[in-house]
């Protein structure tokens, strides 16, 4: 069976994707420098799948190390590139770190891929490239204009998309799939892998589950004066397992479809927008746990509302994110309880 290289494969989305790939029979080699993840994730993947992915503790920005991985696994037919720094706030404080990590690693990876004639890459991008879409572009589809990034993190996603397009233009054998994720949440139903935020969570659902677990006193809802039905911001929350499955579809299309365009871009979302207050209510309904919260001022840089038009992924990839939101929220709580030893 074909081997896929998964960079950042011990991270949140990377680990769930590795599970889905292996369950579909692919061999996987993970490369990760463990800067924001734990080696124990490999055990979680192995416990779910019943076999271990190969693993190399290297930095994707290191040409020699990455080159060695491709030499060790000559059966690699494609790469899914997750490895990146992803904290929006930190990127504002340390822009050069983000430009070096996120852009340096993609450039190095594309160089090594060319060296070894590996011509398929799936890239993790983000709906952040759309900024706040105009009202007539909601739900947002792939043709919506790219807007100036609000953070160095967002800028690295935009620049990386351009780097991929430029390299594909110069090298006609390269095939790329750019996946723009909306807001991934939840954990594997086994609770053997999930999201492991570093320090105080910046993202909404990890903050909710940590509040439910008693680690945080209360959730702060950033603003209830937006131009939305209940005044809180709206996002498209997508189950990480559904998201992982889209990567398998993207890989299959790359390996098997001759009709595809050289660079294809897909939104990965549910097509439904949920407000912050709705998500809290749904979490309480799904788990029976009350979330203490208060309304505070808006968070700088937040977008009022964005949700996906996922039709292109639905039709072209034959994929749909359809796990019910309460099941998704229950999975996140099951994972939080697992890592905190809560019965
Ligand atoms: C953010 C980034 C996005 C990035 C993603 C990855 C921005 C504008 N977007 O998405 O580019 O890909 O993280 O992690 O920075 N909220 C609260 N209280 C909290 C935390 C969040 O009310 O304690 C609200 C936010 O205001 C927002 C919603 O919850 O309306 C979701 O926030 P979050 O989970 O941080 O995701 P995004 O900001 O959408």
Coordinates of C-alpha atoms and ligand atoms in Angstrom, one line a residue:
X1 CA 0.0 0.0 0.0
X2 CA 1.1 3.5 -0.6
X3 CA 2.9 5.5 2.0
X4 CA 1.9 9.1 3.0
X5 CA 4.3 11.4 4.8
X6 CA 2.4 13.4 7.4
X7 CA 4.3 16.4 8.7
X8 CA 3.0 17.6 12.1
X9 CA 1.4 14.2 12.5
X10 CA 1.5 14.2 16.3
X11 CA -0.5 17.4 16.3
X12 CA -4.3 17.8 16.7
X13 CA -5.5 17.5 13.1
X14 CA -2.4 15.5 12.0
X15 CA -3.0 12.7 14.5
X16 CA -6.7 12.3 13.6
X17 CA -5.8 12.3 9.9
X18 CA -3.1 9.6 10.5
X19 CA -5.7 7.4 12.1
X20 CA -8.1 7.7 9.1
X21 CA -5.3 7.1 6.6
X22 CA -4.1 4.0 8.4
X23 CA -7.6 2.7 8.8
X24 CA -8.0 3.0 5.0
X25 CA -4.8 0.9 4.6
X26 CA -2.2 3.6 4.0
X27 CA 1.2 3.4 5.5
X28 CA 2.1 6.6 7.3
X29 CA 5.4 8.2 8.2
X30 CA 5.0 11.1 10.6
X31 CA 7.6 13.8 11.0
X32 CA 7.2 16.2 13.9
X33 CA 9.6 18.2 16.0
X34 CA 7.3 17.8 19.0
X35 CA 7.5 21.5 19.6
X36 CA 3.7 21.6 20.4
X37 CA 2.8 18.0 20.7
X38 CA 3.7 14.8 22.6
X39 CA 5.3 11.6 21.5
X40 CA 2.6 9.8 23.5
X41 CA 0.2 10.6 20.6
X42 CA 1.9 7.8 18.6
X43 CA 0.7 5.4 21.3
X44 CA -2.8 6.7 21.0
X45 CA -2.8 6.3 17.2
X46 CA -1.4 2.8 17.5
X47 CA -4.0 1.8 20.1
X48 CA -6.8 3.0 17.8
X49 CA -5.4 1.5 14.6
X50 CA -3.7 -1.6 15.8
X51 CA -0.4 -0.7 14.2
X52 CA 2.2 2.1 14.6
X53 CA 2.9 4.8 12.2
X54 CA 6.6 5.4 11.5
X55 CA 8.0 8.4 13.3
X56 CA 10.9 10.8 12.8
X57 CA 11.6 13.6 15.3
X58 CA 12.8 16.2 12.9
X59 CA 12.1 19.8 12.0
X60 CA 10.7 20.2 8.5
X61 CA 12.9 23.3 8.0
X62 CA 16.0 21.0 8.0
X63 CA 16.7 19.9 4.5
X64 CA 19.2 17.2 5.4
X65 CA 16.9 15.6 7.9
X66 CA 13.9 15.7 5.7
X67 CA 16.0 14.4 2.7
X68 CA 17.0 11.4 4.9
X69 CA 13.3 10.6 5.6
X70 CA 12.5 10.5 1.9
X71 CA 15.6 8.3 1.4
X72 CA 14.5 6.0 4.2
X73 CA 11.0 5.7 2.8
X74 CA 11.2 5.5 -1.0
X75 CA 7.6 4.4 -1.1
X76 CA 6.3 7.9 -0.2
X77 CA 3.7 8.9 -2.8
X78 CA 2.3 12.0 -1.2
X79 CA 2.6 14.4 1.6
X80 CA 0.1 16.1 3.9
X81 CA 1.7 19.2 5.3
X82 CA 0.3 20.1 8.7
X83 CA 3.5 21.1 10.5
X84 CA 3.2 24.8 11.5
X85 CA 2.9 27.2 14.4
X86 CA -0.7 28.2 14.8
X87 CA -1.3 30.6 17.7
X88 CA -2.6 33.9 16.3
X89 CA -1.6 36.0 19.3
X90 CA 1.9 34.6 19.5
X91 CA 2.4 35.3 15.8
X92 CA 1.8 39.0 16.5
X93 CA 4.4 38.9 19.2
X94 CA 6.9 36.8 17.3
X95 CA 6.4 37.3 13.6
X96 CA 9.8 36.1 12.5
X97 CA 9.3 32.8 14.3
X98 CA 6.1 32.3 12.4
X99 CA 7.7 33.3 9.0
X100 CA 10.7 31.0 9.6
X101 CA 8.7 28.0 10.8
X102 CA 5.7 28.1 8.6
X103 CA 7.3 29.4 5.4
X104 CA 10.7 27.8 5.8
X105 CA 9.3 24.4 6.3
X106 CA 7.0 24.5 3.3
X107 CA 9.9 25.7 1.0
X108 CA 12.2 23.0 2.3
X109 CA 9.5 20.4 1.9
X110 CA 8.8 21.4 -1.7
X111 CA 12.6 21.3 -2.4
X112 CA 13.0 17.8 -1.0
X113 CA 9.8 16.6 -2.7
X114 CA 11.2 17.8 -6.1
X115 CA 14.5 16.1 -5.3
X116 CA 12.7 12.8 -4.8
X117 CA 10.1 13.2 -7.6
X118 CA 7.2 13.1 -5.1
X119 CA 4.6 15.1 -6.8
X120 CA 1.5 15.2 -4.5
X121 CA 1.0 17.6 -1.6
X122 CA -2.0 18.4 0.5
X123 CA -1.7 21.7 2.4
X124 CA -3.4 22.8 5.6
X125 CA -4.8 26.2 5.0
X126 CA -7.4 28.2 6.9
X127 CA -10.6 30.1 6.3
X128 CA -8.6 33.0 7.8
X129 CA -7.6 33.8 4.2
X130 CA -11.1 35.2 3.6
X131 CA -11.0 37.6 6.5
X132 CA -14.5 39.0 7.1
X133 CA -16.4 38.1 3.8
X134 CA -19.0 40.6 2.5
X135 CA -22.6 39.7 3.3
X136 CA -23.1 38.6 -0.3
X137 CA -20.3 36.1 0.1
X138 CA -21.8 34.3 3.1
X139 CA -21.6 31.3 3.2
X140 CA -18.1 31.8 1.8
X141 CA -17.0 29.8 -1.2
X142 CA -13.6 29.3 -2.7
X143 CA -14.0 32.1 -5.2
X144 CA -14.4 34.8 -2.5
X145 CA -11.6 37.3 -2.5
X146 CA -8.5 36.8 -0.3
X147 CA -8.3 39.7 2.2
X148 CA -5.2 41.2 3.8
X149 CA -4.2 38.9 6.7
X150 CA -5.0 40.2 10.2
X151 CA -2.0 38.4 11.8
X152 CA 1.4 37.0 10.8
X153 CA -0.1 33.5 11.3
X154 CA -2.8 34.3 8.7
X155 CA -0.2 35.8 6.4
X156 CA 1.8 32.6 6.5
X157 CA -1.2 30.7 5.2
X158 CA -1.7 33.1 2.4
X159 CA 1.9 33.2 1.4
X160 CA 2.2 29.4 1.6
X161 CA -0.8 29.1 -0.8
X162 CA 1.0 31.4 -3.2
X163 CA 4.3 29.5 -2.9
X164 CA 2.4 26.3 -3.8
X165 CA 0.8 27.9 -6.8
X166 CA 4.1 29.4 -8.0
X167 CA 5.9 26.0 -7.6
X168 CA 3.1 24.2 -9.4
X169 CA 3.3 26.7 -12.2
X170 CA 7.1 26.1 -12.6
X171 CA 6.8 22.4 -12.1
X172 CA 4.0 20.9 -14.1
X173 CA 4.3 17.5 -12.5
X174 CA 3.4 18.9 -9.0
X175 CA -0.2 18.3 -7.8
X176 CA -1.4 20.3 -4.9
X177 CA -4.6 20.3 -2.8
X178 CA -5.2 23.3 -0.6
X179 CA -7.7 22.7 2.2
X180 CA -9.1 25.7 3.9
X181 CA -10.3 24.6 7.3
X182 CA -13.1 26.4 9.2
X183 CA -13.0 25.8 13.1
X184 CA -12.0 22.2 13.9
X185 CA -13.3 20.9 17.2
X186 CA -13.8 17.6 19.1
X187 CA -11.8 14.5 19.6
X188 CA -11.6 10.9 18.4
X189 CA -14.6 8.9 19.8
X190 CA -12.1 6.5 21.6
X191 CA -10.8 9.5 23.6
X192 CA -7.3 8.2 22.9
X193 CA -6.3 11.3 20.9
X194 CA -7.6 14.8 21.0
X195 CA -6.6 18.5 21.2
X196 CA -3.8 19.3 23.8
X197 CA -3.6 23.1 24.1
X198 CA -0.5 24.6 25.5
X199 CA -1.2 26.7 28.6
X200 CA -4.4 28.8 28.7
X201 CA -6.5 27.8 25.6
X202 CA -7.1 30.6 23.2
X203 CA -9.7 28.7 21.2
X204 CA -13.3 28.4 22.3
X205 CA -14.0 24.7 22.8
X206 CA -10.9 23.8 24.7
X207 CA -11.7 26.7 27.0
X208 CA -15.2 25.4 27.5
X209 CA -14.1 21.9 28.3
X210 CA -11.4 23.1 30.7
X211 CA -14.1 25.3 32.4
X212 CA -16.3 22.2 32.6
X213 CA -13.4 20.3 34.2
X214 CA -13.0 23.0 36.8
X215 CA -9.6 24.2 35.5
X216 CA -11.0 27.6 34.6
X217 CA -13.5 29.6 36.7
X218 CA -15.5 30.9 33.8
X219 CA -15.6 31.4 30.1
X220 CA -15.4 34.9 28.8
X221 CA -17.6 35.5 25.8
X222 CA -15.8 38.0 23.6
X223 CA -18.6 40.4 22.7
X224 CA -22.4 40.2 22.4
X225 CA -22.9 43.4 20.4
X226 CA -22.1 42.0 16.9
X227 CA -24.5 42.2 14.1
X228 CA -25.7 38.6 14.5
X229 CA -29.0 37.2 15.9
X230 CA -27.8 36.8 19.5
X231 CA -24.9 39.4 19.2
X232 CA -22.1 36.8 19.6
X233 CA -19.7 35.8 16.8
X234 CA -20.6 33.0 14.3
X235 CA -18.2 30.3 13.1
X236 CA -18.5 27.0 11.3
X237 CA -17.4 24.4 13.8
X238 CA -16.3 21.2 12.0
X239 CA -15.7 17.8 13.7
X240 CA -11.9 17.0 13.5
X241 CA -12.7 13.4 12.5
X242 CA -14.9 14.6 9.6
X243 CA -12.0 16.9 8.7
X244 CA -9.5 14.1 8.9
X245 CA -11.6 12.0 6.5
X246 CA -11.6 14.8 3.9
X247 CA -7.8 14.5 3.8
X248 CA -8.1 10.8 2.9
X249 CA -10.5 11.8 0.1
X250 CA -8.1 14.5 -1.1
X251 CA -5.2 12.0 -1.1
X252 CA -7.3 9.4 -3.1
X253 CA -8.2 12.0 -5.6
X254 CA -4.6 13.0 -6.1
X255 CA -3.5 9.4 -6.6
X256 CA -6.3 8.2 -8.8
X257 CA -7.9 11.1 -10.7
X258 CA -6.3 12.2 -14.0
X259 CA -8.9 14.9 -14.6
X260 CA -8.1 17.1 -11.8
X261 CA -6.6 20.6 -11.9
X262 CA -3.0 21.0 -10.9
X263 CA -3.9 23.0 -7.8
X264 CA -7.3 22.5 -6.3
X265 CA -8.7 24.4 -3.4
X266 CA -11.5 23.2 -1.1
X267 CA -13.3 24.7 1.9
X268 CA -13.8 22.2 4.7
X269 CA -16.7 23.2 6.8
X270 CA -20.2 22.0 7.7
X271 CA -22.1 24.8 5.9
X272 CA -23.7 25.8 9.3
X273 CA -22.8 28.8 11.3
X274 CA -23.1 28.6 15.1
X275 CA -22.8 31.5 17.5
X276 CA -20.6 31.4 20.6
X277 CA -23.8 31.4 22.9
X278 CA -25.4 28.6 20.8
X279 CA -22.2 26.5 21.2
X280 CA -22.3 26.9 25.0
X281 CA -26.0 25.9 25.1
X282 CA -25.3 22.9 22.8
X283 CA -22.4 21.9 25.0
X284 CA -24.6 22.0 28.1
X285 CA -27.3 20.0 26.3
X286 CA -24.8 17.4 25.1
X287 CA -23.0 16.9 28.4
X288 CA -25.3 18.0 31.2
X289 CA -22.5 20.2 32.5
X290 CA -23.2 23.9 33.1
X291 CA -20.6 26.4 31.8
X292 CA -20.3 29.5 33.9
X293 CA -19.7 32.5 31.6
X294 CA -19.7 36.2 31.4
X295 CA -19.9 38.6 28.5
X296 CA -16.8 40.8 28.1
X297 CA -15.6 43.2 25.4
X298 CA -14.7 42.1 21.9
X299 CA -11.4 40.4 21.2
X300 CA -9.1 42.3 18.9
X301 CA -8.9 40.9 15.4
X302 CA -12.0 38.7 15.7
X303 CA -14.2 38.3 12.7
X304 CA -17.9 38.8 13.2
X305 CA -19.2 35.9 11.2
X306 CA -18.0 33.4 8.8
X307 CA -19.2 30.0 7.7
X308 CA -18.4 27.7 4.8
X309 CA -20.1 26.9 1.5
X310 CA -18.7 23.4 1.3
X311 CA -20.5 22.3 -1.9
X312 CA -17.2 22.0 -3.9
X313 CA -15.8 19.5 -1.4
X314 CA -19.1 17.7 -1.1
X315 CA -19.4 17.1 -4.9
X316 CA -15.8 16.9 -6.1
X317 CA -14.3 15.0 -3.1
X318 CA -17.5 13.1 -2.3
X319 CA -17.2 14.2 1.3
X320 CA -19.5 15.8 3.8
X321 CA -19.1 16.9 7.4
X322 CA -22.3 15.5 9.0
X323 CA -21.5 14.4 12.5
X324 CA -24.2 16.0 14.8
X325 CA -22.9 18.9 16.8
X326 CA -23.9 17.3 20.2
X327 CA -22.0 14.2 19.4
X328 CA -19.0 16.3 18.5
X329 CA -19.2 18.3 21.7
X330 CA -19.7 15.1 23.8
X331 CA -16.4 13.8 22.2
X332 CA -14.6 16.9 23.3
X333 CA -15.8 16.4 26.9
X334 CA -15.0 12.7 26.9
X335 CA -11.4 13.6 25.9
X336 CA -11.1 16.3 28.5
X337 CA -12.4 13.9 31.2
X338 CA -9.9 11.3 29.9
X339 CA -6.9 13.6 30.2
X340 CA -8.0 15.0 33.6
X341 CA -8.9 11.6 35.0
X342 CA -12.5 12.7 35.7
X343 CA -15.0 9.9 35.9
Ligands
LIG1 C1 -8.7 31.5 15.2 C2 -8.1 32.2 14.1 C3 -7.9 31.4 12.9 C4 -7.1 30.1 13.3 C5 -7.8 29.4 14.4 C6 -6.9 28.3 14.8 C7 -8.6 34.6 14.2 C8 -9.4 35.7 13.7 N1 -8.8 33.4 13.7 O1 -10.0 31.2 14.8 O2 -7.2 32.0 11.9 O3 -7.0 29.3 12.2 O4 -8.0 30.3 15.5 O5 -6.8 28.0 16.1 O6 -7.8 34.8 15.1 N2 -14.2 33.0 22.0 C9 -14.8 33.5 23.2 N3 -14.1 33.2 24.3 C10 -12.9 32.5 24.3 C11 -12.4 32.0 23.1 C12 -13.0 32.3 22.0 O7 -15.8 34.1 23.2 O8 -12.3 32.3 25.4 C13 -15.0 33.3 20.7 C14 -14.2 34.1 19.7 O9 -14.4 35.5 19.9 C15 -14.7 33.6 18.4 C16 -15.1 32.2 18.7 O10 -15.2 32.0 20.1 O11 -15.9 34.3 18.1 C17 -14.1 31.2 18.1 O12 -12.8 31.6 18.6 P1 -11.5 30.6 18.3 O13 -11.8 29.3 18.8 O14 -10.3 31.3 18.9 O15 -11.4 30.6 16.8 P2 -11.3 31.7 15.7 O16 -11.0 33.0 16.3 O17 -12.5 31.6 14.8

